């Protein structure tokens, strides 16, 4: 027996296993480039509001990014399912690029915010269409791995974007950052046209009679997502509460050291990268329940412990854990929607989930605002305790149903849910 030949064959098999099609990598690369551009524009507008002392300016920017998704997502998702994902994505990216380009050219803070809101509205279509096209470009075999790489890359982009935006804003100003974001959408459009074949809409299938309620119904009827939707909502609410309350709590822990505070935030994003990559392993990518619940448990324990233990040396590893859970949960959710929701309503389902997430995020921003009832530390503790309670309740529900947690398969899930 030729041992060297056997080893070589095995190595080749292992090397081919995790590979995903080149067009998928092109699409993911374009998406990540665009995400960095979004970070530049968003933080540029926030810094512009601060520089000019515009009261409520920061809140205005955040609302401009949230409200279009909440209001328009069901309609836009239905349009993507009716008209086709590829064409809708390219048109939406063109509108986003044009909106940001005009925003870079004009003056006036509020006019720029309005153009960002228009870009956000078009962004609902491009993000929804991108979600729908990914399984077709990657193939069913590689969809889990593609979701893993995309999620990890988005975390890395969010890690790179803010410090780069701060540096470029100090050198070139807000208009340059808005223009850079406009260019990033053109790059993503080029990558999409290159990576996604014209026949994609035929392969996916359309639903000419798509209704606004189809997306919510699809999420509710998906065995794993429907069961864990309250837990996911609690996790999104908790992390957005911590986003606001943590500014005050973590700066106290850091004794006002803004550099240390920045490292706290970076640690969470850093932890999400390996979490997303590991969740894309072939032996884990189909375990949707374990990934989602395990991820939320990681987030919950990290936030709760960080609130109970106000020590910088302890918070760093806890935020790595929280970020790791965040990455794992995001991959599990995307895989679950892709595999358990019919392809012809992927657009509606993902758009509706985006709307639900923005509602939770907006509410979390409000609840995390400092008040006289609960201290910022208390808000951080609650942000960990609430999703932890929801996670434990979901685990109890799974045990009662006899639904698998660590050793699940699509056949088993269909049998239990049926």
CSV table of C-alpha atoms in Angstrom, one decimal:
chain,number,residue,atom,x,y,z
A,1,UNK,CA,0.0,0.0,0.0
A,2,UNK,CA,1.3,3.4,-1.0
A,3,UNK,CA,1.1,5.3,2.3
A,4,UNK,CA,2.4,8.6,0.8
A,5,UNK,CA,-0.3,8.5,-1.9
A,6,UNK,CA,-3.0,7.7,0.7
A,7,UNK,CA,-1.9,10.7,2.8
A,8,UNK,CA,-1.8,12.9,-0.2
A,9,UNK,CA,-5.3,11.9,-1.2
A,10,UNK,CA,-6.6,12.4,2.3
A,11,UNK,CA,-5.0,15.8,2.4
A,12,UNK,CA,-6.5,16.8,-0.9
A,13,UNK,CA,-9.9,15.7,0.3
A,14,UNK,CA,-9.5,17.8,3.5
A,15,UNK,CA,-8.3,20.8,1.5
A,16,UNK,CA,-11.3,20.7,-0.9
A,17,UNK,CA,-13.8,20.2,1.9
A,18,UNK,CA,-14.0,23.7,3.3
A,19,UNK,CA,-13.5,25.5,0.0
A,20,UNK,CA,-16.4,27.5,-1.3
A,21,UNK,CA,-17.0,28.8,-4.9
A,22,UNK,CA,-14.9,31.8,-6.0
A,23,UNK,CA,-18.0,33.8,-6.9
A,24,UNK,CA,-19.1,33.5,-3.3
A,25,UNK,CA,-15.8,34.9,-2.1
A,26,UNK,CA,-16.2,37.8,-4.5
A,27,UNK,CA,-19.7,38.6,-3.2
A,28,UNK,CA,-18.5,38.4,0.4
A,29,UNK,CA,-15.5,40.6,-0.2
A,30,UNK,CA,-17.7,43.2,-1.8
A,31,UNK,CA,-20.1,43.1,1.1
A,32,UNK,CA,-17.3,43.5,3.6
A,33,UNK,CA,-15.8,46.5,1.7
A,34,UNK,CA,-19.3,48.1,1.7
A,35,UNK,CA,-19.6,47.5,5.5
A,36,UNK,CA,-16.4,49.4,6.1
A,37,UNK,CA,-17.8,52.2,4.0
A,38,UNK,CA,-21.0,52.2,6.0
A,39,UNK,CA,-19.0,52.5,9.2
A,40,UNK,CA,-17.1,55.5,7.7
A,41,UNK,CA,-20.3,57.4,6.8
A,42,UNK,CA,-22.2,56.6,10.0
A,43,UNK,CA,-19.4,57.6,12.4
A,44,UNK,CA,-18.5,60.6,10.1
A,45,UNK,CA,-22.0,62.0,10.6
A,46,UNK,CA,-21.9,61.3,14.4
A,47,UNK,CA,-18.6,63.2,14.6
A,48,UNK,CA,-20.0,66.0,12.5
A,49,UNK,CA,-23.0,66.4,14.9
A,50,UNK,CA,-20.6,66.5,17.8
A,51,UNK,CA,-18.2,69.0,16.1
A,52,UNK,CA,-21.1,71.4,15.3
A,53,UNK,CA,-22.8,71.0,18.6
A,54,UNK,CA,-26.1,69.9,17.0
A,55,UNK,CA,-28.4,68.9,19.7
A,56,UNK,CA,-30.0,65.5,19.2
A,57,UNK,CA,-27.8,65.1,16.1
A,58,UNK,CA,-26.4,61.8,17.1
A,59,UNK,CA,-29.9,60.5,17.8
A,60,UNK,CA,-31.1,61.8,14.4
A,61,UNK,CA,-28.4,59.8,12.6
A,62,UNK,CA,-29.2,56.6,14.5
A,63,UNK,CA,-32.9,57.0,13.9
A,64,UNK,CA,-32.3,57.6,10.2
A,65,UNK,CA,-30.6,54.2,10.1
A,66,UNK,CA,-33.3,52.5,12.1
A,67,UNK,CA,-36.7,53.8,11.0
A,68,UNK,CA,-36.5,53.0,7.2
A,69,UNK,CA,-35.9,49.3,8.0
A,70,UNK,CA,-38.7,49.1,10.6
A,71,UNK,CA,-41.3,50.8,8.4
A,72,UNK,CA,-40.4,49.5,4.9
A,73,UNK,CA,-38.9,46.0,5.5
A,74,UNK,CA,-42.1,43.9,4.9
A,75,UNK,CA,-43.0,45.8,1.7
A,76,UNK,CA,-39.4,45.7,0.4
A,77,UNK,CA,-39.0,42.0,1.2
A,78,UNK,CA,-42.2,41.2,-0.6
A,79,UNK,CA,-40.9,43.2,-3.7
A,80,UNK,CA,-37.6,41.3,-3.7
A,81,UNK,CA,-39.5,38.0,-3.7
A,82,UNK,CA,-41.8,39.2,-6.5
A,83,UNK,CA,-39.4,41.0,-8.8
A,84,UNK,CA,-36.2,39.0,-8.4
A,85,UNK,CA,-33.2,39.4,-6.1
A,86,UNK,CA,-30.4,40.1,-8.5
A,87,UNK,CA,-32.1,43.0,-10.3
A,88,UNK,CA,-33.5,44.5,-7.1
A,89,UNK,CA,-30.0,44.3,-5.5
A,90,UNK,CA,-28.3,46.1,-8.3
A,91,UNK,CA,-30.9,48.9,-8.5
A,92,UNK,CA,-30.8,49.3,-4.7
A,93,UNK,CA,-27.0,49.6,-4.6
A,94,UNK,CA,-27.2,52.2,-7.4
A,95,UNK,CA,-29.7,54.3,-5.3
A,96,UNK,CA,-27.5,53.9,-2.2
A,97,UNK,CA,-24.4,55.1,-4.1
A,98,UNK,CA,-26.2,58.0,-5.6
A,99,UNK,CA,-27.7,59.1,-2.2
A,100,UNK,CA,-24.3,59.0,-0.5
A,101,UNK,CA,-22.7,60.8,-3.4
A,102,UNK,CA,-25.2,63.6,-3.3
A,103,UNK,CA,-24.8,63.7,0.5
A,104,UNK,CA,-21.1,64.2,0.0
A,105,UNK,CA,-21.6,67.0,-2.4
A,106,UNK,CA,-24.2,69.0,-0.5
A,107,UNK,CA,-23.9,71.0,2.7
A,108,UNK,CA,-26.3,70.9,5.6
A,109,UNK,CA,-26.4,68.3,8.4
A,110,UNK,CA,-30.2,67.6,8.2
A,111,UNK,CA,-30.2,67.2,4.4
A,112,UNK,CA,-27.4,64.7,4.7
A,113,UNK,CA,-29.3,62.8,7.3
A,114,UNK,CA,-32.3,62.7,5.0
A,115,UNK,CA,-30.1,61.3,2.2
A,116,UNK,CA,-28.7,58.7,4.5
A,117,UNK,CA,-32.3,57.7,5.4
A,118,UNK,CA,-33.0,57.2,1.7
A,119,UNK,CA,-29.8,55.1,1.4
A,120,UNK,CA,-31.0,53.1,4.4
A,121,UNK,CA,-34.3,52.5,2.7
A,122,UNK,CA,-32.6,51.1,-0.5
A,123,UNK,CA,-30.3,49.2,1.8
A,124,UNK,CA,-33.2,47.1,3.1
A,125,UNK,CA,-33.6,45.8,-0.5
A,126,UNK,CA,-29.8,45.2,-1.1
A,127,UNK,CA,-29.3,43.4,2.2
A,128,UNK,CA,-32.5,41.3,1.7
A,129,UNK,CA,-31.6,40.4,-1.8
A,130,UNK,CA,-28.0,39.5,-0.8
A,131,UNK,CA,-29.3,37.1,1.8
A,132,UNK,CA,-31.6,35.5,-0.8
A,133,UNK,CA,-28.9,35.1,-3.4
A,134,UNK,CA,-26.1,33.7,-1.2
A,135,UNK,CA,-27.3,30.1,-1.1
A,136,UNK,CA,-27.6,30.0,-4.9
A,137,UNK,CA,-24.1,31.5,-5.4
A,138,UNK,CA,-22.5,29.3,-2.7
A,139,UNK,CA,-24.6,26.1,-3.3
A,140,UNK,CA,-26.4,24.3,-0.6
A,141,UNK,CA,-23.3,22.4,0.5
A,142,UNK,CA,-21.3,25.6,1.2
A,143,UNK,CA,-24.1,27.9,2.5
A,144,UNK,CA,-23.2,27.3,6.1
A,145,UNK,CA,-19.5,28.0,5.5
A,146,UNK,CA,-20.4,31.1,3.4
A,147,UNK,CA,-22.6,32.5,6.3
A,148,UNK,CA,-19.7,31.8,8.7
A,149,UNK,CA,-17.2,33.7,6.5
A,150,UNK,CA,-19.6,36.6,5.9
A,151,UNK,CA,-20.4,37.0,9.6
A,152,UNK,CA,-16.8,36.8,10.7
A,153,UNK,CA,-15.9,39.4,8.0
A,154,UNK,CA,-18.6,41.8,9.0
A,155,UNK,CA,-17.3,41.6,12.6
A,156,UNK,CA,-13.8,42.4,11.3
A,157,UNK,CA,-15.2,45.2,9.2
A,158,UNK,CA,-16.9,46.7,12.3
A,159,UNK,CA,-13.6,46.4,14.1
A,160,UNK,CA,-11.7,48.3,11.4
A,161,UNK,CA,-14.3,50.9,10.4
A,162,UNK,CA,-14.6,53.1,13.5
A,163,UNK,CA,-10.9,53.8,14.1
A,164,UNK,CA,-10.4,54.3,10.4
A,165,UNK,CA,-13.3,56.7,10.3
A,166,UNK,CA,-12.0,58.7,13.2
A,167,UNK,CA,-8.6,59.1,11.5
A,168,UNK,CA,-10.0,60.0,8.1
A,169,UNK,CA,-12.5,62.4,9.6
A,170,UNK,CA,-9.7,64.3,11.3
A,171,UNK,CA,-7.8,64.5,8.1
A,172,UNK,CA,-10.4,64.9,5.3
A,173,UNK,CA,-13.8,65.6,6.9
A,174,UNK,CA,-17.3,64.2,6.7
A,175,UNK,CA,-17.8,64.8,2.9
A,176,UNK,CA,-14.8,62.5,2.1
A,177,UNK,CA,-16.3,59.7,4.3
A,178,UNK,CA,-19.7,60.0,2.7
A,179,UNK,CA,-18.1,59.9,-0.8
A,180,UNK,CA,-16.0,56.8,0.3
A,181,UNK,CA,-19.3,55.0,1.3
A,182,UNK,CA,-20.8,55.9,-2.1
A,183,UNK,CA,-17.8,54.3,-3.9
A,184,UNK,CA,-18.1,51.2,-1.7
A,185,UNK,CA,-21.6,50.6,-2.9
A,186,UNK,CA,-20.4,50.8,-6.5
A,187,UNK,CA,-17.8,48.2,-5.7
A,188,UNK,CA,-20.4,46.0,-4.2
A,189,UNK,CA,-22.6,46.4,-7.2
A,190,UNK,CA,-19.7,45.4,-9.5
A,191,UNK,CA,-19.0,42.3,-7.3
A,192,UNK,CA,-22.6,41.4,-7.3
A,193,UNK,CA,-22.9,41.7,-11.1
A,194,UNK,CA,-19.7,39.6,-11.5
A,195,UNK,CA,-20.5,36.9,-8.9
A,196,UNK,CA,-24.3,36.4,-9.4
A,197,UNK,CA,-25.4,35.0,-12.7
A,198,UNK,CA,-28.5,36.4,-14.4
A,199,UNK,CA,-30.3,33.1,-14.1
A,200,UNK,CA,-30.2,33.4,-10.3
A,201,UNK,CA,-33.8,34.7,-10.1
A,202,UNK,CA,-35.0,31.7,-12.1
A,203,UNK,CA,-33.1,29.3,-9.9
A,204,UNK,CA,-34.4,30.9,-6.7
A,205,UNK,CA,-38.0,31.2,-7.9
A,206,UNK,CA,-40.3,34.1,-7.4
A,207,UNK,CA,-43.6,34.5,-5.6
A,208,UNK,CA,-45.7,36.9,-7.8
A,209,UNK,CA,-48.5,37.0,-5.2
A,210,UNK,CA,-46.1,37.7,-2.2
A,211,UNK,CA,-47.9,39.3,0.8
A,212,UNK,CA,-46.5,41.6,3.5
A,213,UNK,CA,-47.3,39.0,6.1
A,214,UNK,CA,-45.4,36.1,4.3
A,215,UNK,CA,-42.1,36.9,6.0
A,216,UNK,CA,-43.5,37.0,9.5
A,217,UNK,CA,-45.5,33.8,8.9
A,218,UNK,CA,-42.4,32.1,7.5
A,219,UNK,CA,-40.3,33.0,10.6
A,220,UNK,CA,-43.1,31.9,12.9
A,221,UNK,CA,-43.5,28.5,11.1
A,222,UNK,CA,-39.7,27.8,11.0
A,223,UNK,CA,-39.2,25.1,13.7
A,224,UNK,CA,-36.1,26.5,15.3
A,225,UNK,CA,-36.4,30.2,14.5
A,226,UNK,CA,-40.1,30.4,15.5
A,227,UNK,CA,-39.4,28.7,18.9
A,228,UNK,CA,-36.3,30.9,19.6
A,229,UNK,CA,-37.6,34.2,18.3
A,230,UNK,CA,-38.4,35.6,21.8
A,231,UNK,CA,-35.0,34.6,23.0
A,232,UNK,CA,-33.4,36.3,20.0
A,233,UNK,CA,-35.4,39.4,20.6
A,234,UNK,CA,-34.3,39.5,24.3
A,235,UNK,CA,-30.7,39.1,23.2
A,236,UNK,CA,-30.9,42.0,20.7
A,237,UNK,CA,-32.7,44.2,23.3
A,238,UNK,CA,-30.0,43.4,25.9
A,239,UNK,CA,-27.0,44.1,23.7
A,240,UNK,CA,-28.5,47.5,22.6
A,241,UNK,CA,-29.2,48.4,26.2
A,242,UNK,CA,-25.6,47.6,27.0
A,243,UNK,CA,-24.4,49.7,24.0
A,244,UNK,CA,-25.8,52.8,25.7
A,245,UNK,CA,-25.5,52.0,29.4
A,246,UNK,CA,-22.1,50.5,28.8
A,247,UNK,CA,-20.7,53.8,27.7
A,248,UNK,CA,-21.2,55.2,31.2
A,249,UNK,CA,-20.5,52.0,33.2
A,250,UNK,CA,-17.4,50.9,31.3
A,251,UNK,CA,-15.9,54.4,31.4
A,252,UNK,CA,-16.3,54.3,35.1
A,253,UNK,CA,-14.5,50.9,35.2
A,254,UNK,CA,-11.8,52.4,33.0
A,255,UNK,CA,-11.5,55.5,35.3
A,256,UNK,CA,-12.3,57.7,32.4
A,257,UNK,CA,-9.5,56.3,30.2
A,258,UNK,CA,-11.0,56.5,26.7
A,259,UNK,CA,-8.3,54.3,25.2
A,260,UNK,CA,-9.2,51.5,27.6
A,261,UNK,CA,-12.9,52.0,26.9
A,262,UNK,CA,-12.2,51.6,23.2
A,263,UNK,CA,-10.3,48.4,23.8
A,264,UNK,CA,-13.4,47.1,25.7
A,265,UNK,CA,-15.5,47.6,22.6
A,266,UNK,CA,-12.9,46.2,20.3
A,267,UNK,CA,-12.7,43.0,22.4
A,268,UNK,CA,-16.4,42.2,21.8
A,269,UNK,CA,-15.9,42.5,18.0
A,270,UNK,CA,-12.7,40.5,18.2
A,271,UNK,CA,-14.4,37.6,20.0
A,272,UNK,CA,-17.1,37.4,17.4
A,273,UNK,CA,-14.7,36.6,14.6
A,274,UNK,CA,-13.6,33.1,15.8
A,275,UNK,CA,-17.1,32.5,17.0
A,276,UNK,CA,-18.5,32.9,13.5
A,277,UNK,CA,-15.7,30.9,11.9
A,278,UNK,CA,-16.1,27.9,14.3
A,279,UNK,CA,-19.9,28.0,13.8
A,280,UNK,CA,-19.3,27.4,10.1
A,281,UNK,CA,-17.6,24.0,10.6
A,282,UNK,CA,-19.3,21.2,8.7
A,283,UNK,CA,-20.1,19.3,11.9
A,284,UNK,CA,-21.8,22.3,13.5
A,285,UNK,CA,-23.4,24.4,10.8
A,286,UNK,CA,-26.6,22.4,10.8
A,287,UNK,CA,-27.0,22.5,14.6
A,288,UNK,CA,-29.1,25.6,14.5
A,289,UNK,CA,-30.7,25.3,18.0
A,290,UNK,CA,-27.3,24.7,19.7
A,291,UNK,CA,-25.7,27.6,17.9
A,292,UNK,CA,-28.4,30.1,18.6
A,293,UNK,CA,-29.1,29.2,22.2
A,294,UNK,CA,-25.4,28.6,23.0
A,295,UNK,CA,-24.6,32.0,21.5
A,296,UNK,CA,-27.3,33.8,23.5
A,297,UNK,CA,-26.1,32.0,26.7
A,298,UNK,CA,-22.6,33.2,26.0
A,299,UNK,CA,-23.8,36.8,25.5
A,300,UNK,CA,-26.0,36.6,28.7
A,301,UNK,CA,-23.3,35.2,30.9
A,302,UNK,CA,-20.7,37.7,29.7
A,303,UNK,CA,-23.0,40.8,30.2
A,304,UNK,CA,-24.3,39.6,33.6
A,305,UNK,CA,-20.8,38.8,34.9
A,306,UNK,CA,-19.4,42.1,33.5
A,307,UNK,CA,-22.0,44.0,35.5
A,308,UNK,CA,-21.4,42.0,38.7
A,309,UNK,CA,-17.6,42.2,38.4
A,310,UNK,CA,-16.5,45.8,37.6
A,311,UNK,CA,-12.8,45.0,37.1
A,312,UNK,CA,-11.1,45.7,33.8
A,313,UNK,CA,-9.0,42.6,33.8
A,314,UNK,CA,-12.1,40.5,34.2
A,315,UNK,CA,-14.2,42.3,31.7
A,316,UNK,CA,-11.8,41.7,28.8
A,317,UNK,CA,-12.1,37.9,28.7
A,318,UNK,CA,-15.9,38.2,29.4
A,319,UNK,CA,-16.3,40.5,26.4
A,320,UNK,CA,-14.3,38.0,24.3
A,321,UNK,CA,-16.9,35.4,25.5
A,322,UNK,CA,-19.8,37.6,24.7
A,323,UNK,CA,-18.4,38.4,21.2
A,324,UNK,CA,-17.8,34.8,20.6
A,325,UNK,CA,-21.4,34.0,21.5
A,326,UNK,CA,-22.6,36.8,19.3
A,327,UNK,CA,-20.7,35.4,16.3
A,328,UNK,CA,-22.0,31.9,16.9
A,329,UNK,CA,-25.6,33.1,17.3
A,330,UNK,CA,-25.5,35.1,14.1
A,331,UNK,CA,-24.3,32.2,12.0
A,332,UNK,CA,-26.8,29.8,13.5
A,333,UNK,CA,-29.6,32.2,12.8
A,334,UNK,CA,-28.7,32.8,9.1
A,335,UNK,CA,-28.2,29.1,8.6
A,336,UNK,CA,-31.6,28.3,10.2
A,337,UNK,CA,-33.5,30.8,8.0
A,338,UNK,CA,-31.7,29.6,4.9
A,339,UNK,CA,-32.5,26.0,5.6
A,340,UNK,CA,-35.9,26.2,7.2
A,341,UNK,CA,-37.6,28.9,5.2
A,342,UNK,CA,-38.7,28.3,1.6
A,343,UNK,CA,-36.3,30.0,-0.9
A,344,UNK,CA,-39.1,32.0,-2.6
A,345,UNK,CA,-39.8,33.8,0.6
A,346,UNK,CA,-36.2,34.3,1.9
A,347,UNK,CA,-36.5,38.0,1.0
A,348,UNK,CA,-39.6,38.6,3.0
A,349,UNK,CA,-38.5,36.5,5.9
A,350,UNK,CA,-35.1,38.2,6.2
A,351,UNK,CA,-36.5,41.7,5.7
A,352,UNK,CA,-39.1,41.1,8.5
A,353,UNK,CA,-36.4,39.8,10.8
A,354,UNK,CA,-34.4,42.9,10.1
A,355,UNK,CA,-37.5,45.0,11.0
A,356,UNK,CA,-37.9,43.1,14.3
A,357,UNK,CA,-34.2,43.5,15.1
A,358,UNK,CA,-34.3,47.2,14.5
A,359,UNK,CA,-37.4,47.6,16.8
A,360,UNK,CA,-35.5,45.7,19.6
A,361,UNK,CA,-32.4,47.8,19.0
A,362,UNK,CA,-34.3,51.1,19.1
A,363,UNK,CA,-36.1,50.1,22.3
A,364,UNK,CA,-32.9,49.0,23.8
A,365,UNK,CA,-31.3,52.4,23.1
A,366,UNK,CA,-34.2,54.1,24.9
A,367,UNK,CA,-34.1,51.7,27.9
A,368,UNK,CA,-30.3,52.0,28.1
A,369,UNK,CA,-30.4,55.8,28.4
A,370,UNK,CA,-29.3,56.9,31.9
A,371,UNK,CA,-32.2,57.5,34.3
A,372,UNK,CA,-32.8,57.9,38.0
A,373,UNK,CA,-34.4,54.5,38.5
A,374,UNK,CA,-31.6,52.1,37.6
A,375,UNK,CA,-27.9,52.9,37.5
A,376,UNK,CA,-25.8,52.2,34.4
A,377,UNK,CA,-24.3,49.2,36.2
A,378,UNK,CA,-27.7,47.9,37.1
A,379,UNK,CA,-28.8,48.3,33.4
A,380,UNK,CA,-25.8,46.2,32.3
A,381,UNK,CA,-26.6,43.5,34.9
A,382,UNK,CA,-30.2,43.4,33.6
A,383,UNK,CA,-29.0,43.2,30.0
A,384,UNK,CA,-27.4,39.9,30.9
A,385,UNK,CA,-30.1,38.6,33.2
A,386,UNK,CA,-33.1,39.0,30.9
A,387,UNK,CA,-31.7,37.0,27.9
A,388,UNK,CA,-30.3,34.4,30.3
A,389,UNK,CA,-33.9,33.9,31.7
A,390,UNK,CA,-35.3,33.6,28.2
A,391,UNK,CA,-32.5,31.1,27.2
A,392,UNK,CA,-33.2,28.9,30.2
A,393,UNK,CA,-37.0,29.1,29.5
A,394,UNK,CA,-36.3,28.0,25.9
A,395,UNK,CA,-34.1,25.1,27.1
A,396,UNK,CA,-36.9,24.0,29.3
A,397,UNK,CA,-39.3,24.2,26.4
A,398,UNK,CA,-37.0,22.1,24.3
A,399,UNK,CA,-36.8,19.5,27.1
A,400,UNK,CA,-40.5,19.3,27.4
A,401,UNK,CA,-40.9,18.8,23.6
A,402,UNK,CA,-38.2,16.3,23.4
A,403,UNK,CA,-36.5,18.4,20.7
A,404,UNK,CA,-32.8,17.7,20.3
A,405,UNK,CA,-30.3,20.4,21.3
A,406,UNK,CA,-26.8,19.3,20.6
A,407,UNK,CA,-27.5,16.3,18.3
A,408,UNK,CA,-30.1,17.7,16.0
A,409,UNK,CA,-30.8,17.0,12.3
A,410,UNK,CA,-33.3,18.5,9.9
A,411,UNK,CA,-35.3,15.2,9.9
A,412,UNK,CA,-35.5,15.1,13.6
A,413,UNK,CA,-36.6,18.8,13.8
A,414,UNK,CA,-39.4,18.2,11.2
A,415,UNK,CA,-40.6,15.2,13.1
A,416,UNK,CA,-40.8,17.0,16.4
A,417,UNK,CA,-42.4,20.1,14.9
A,418,UNK,CA,-44.9,18.1,12.9
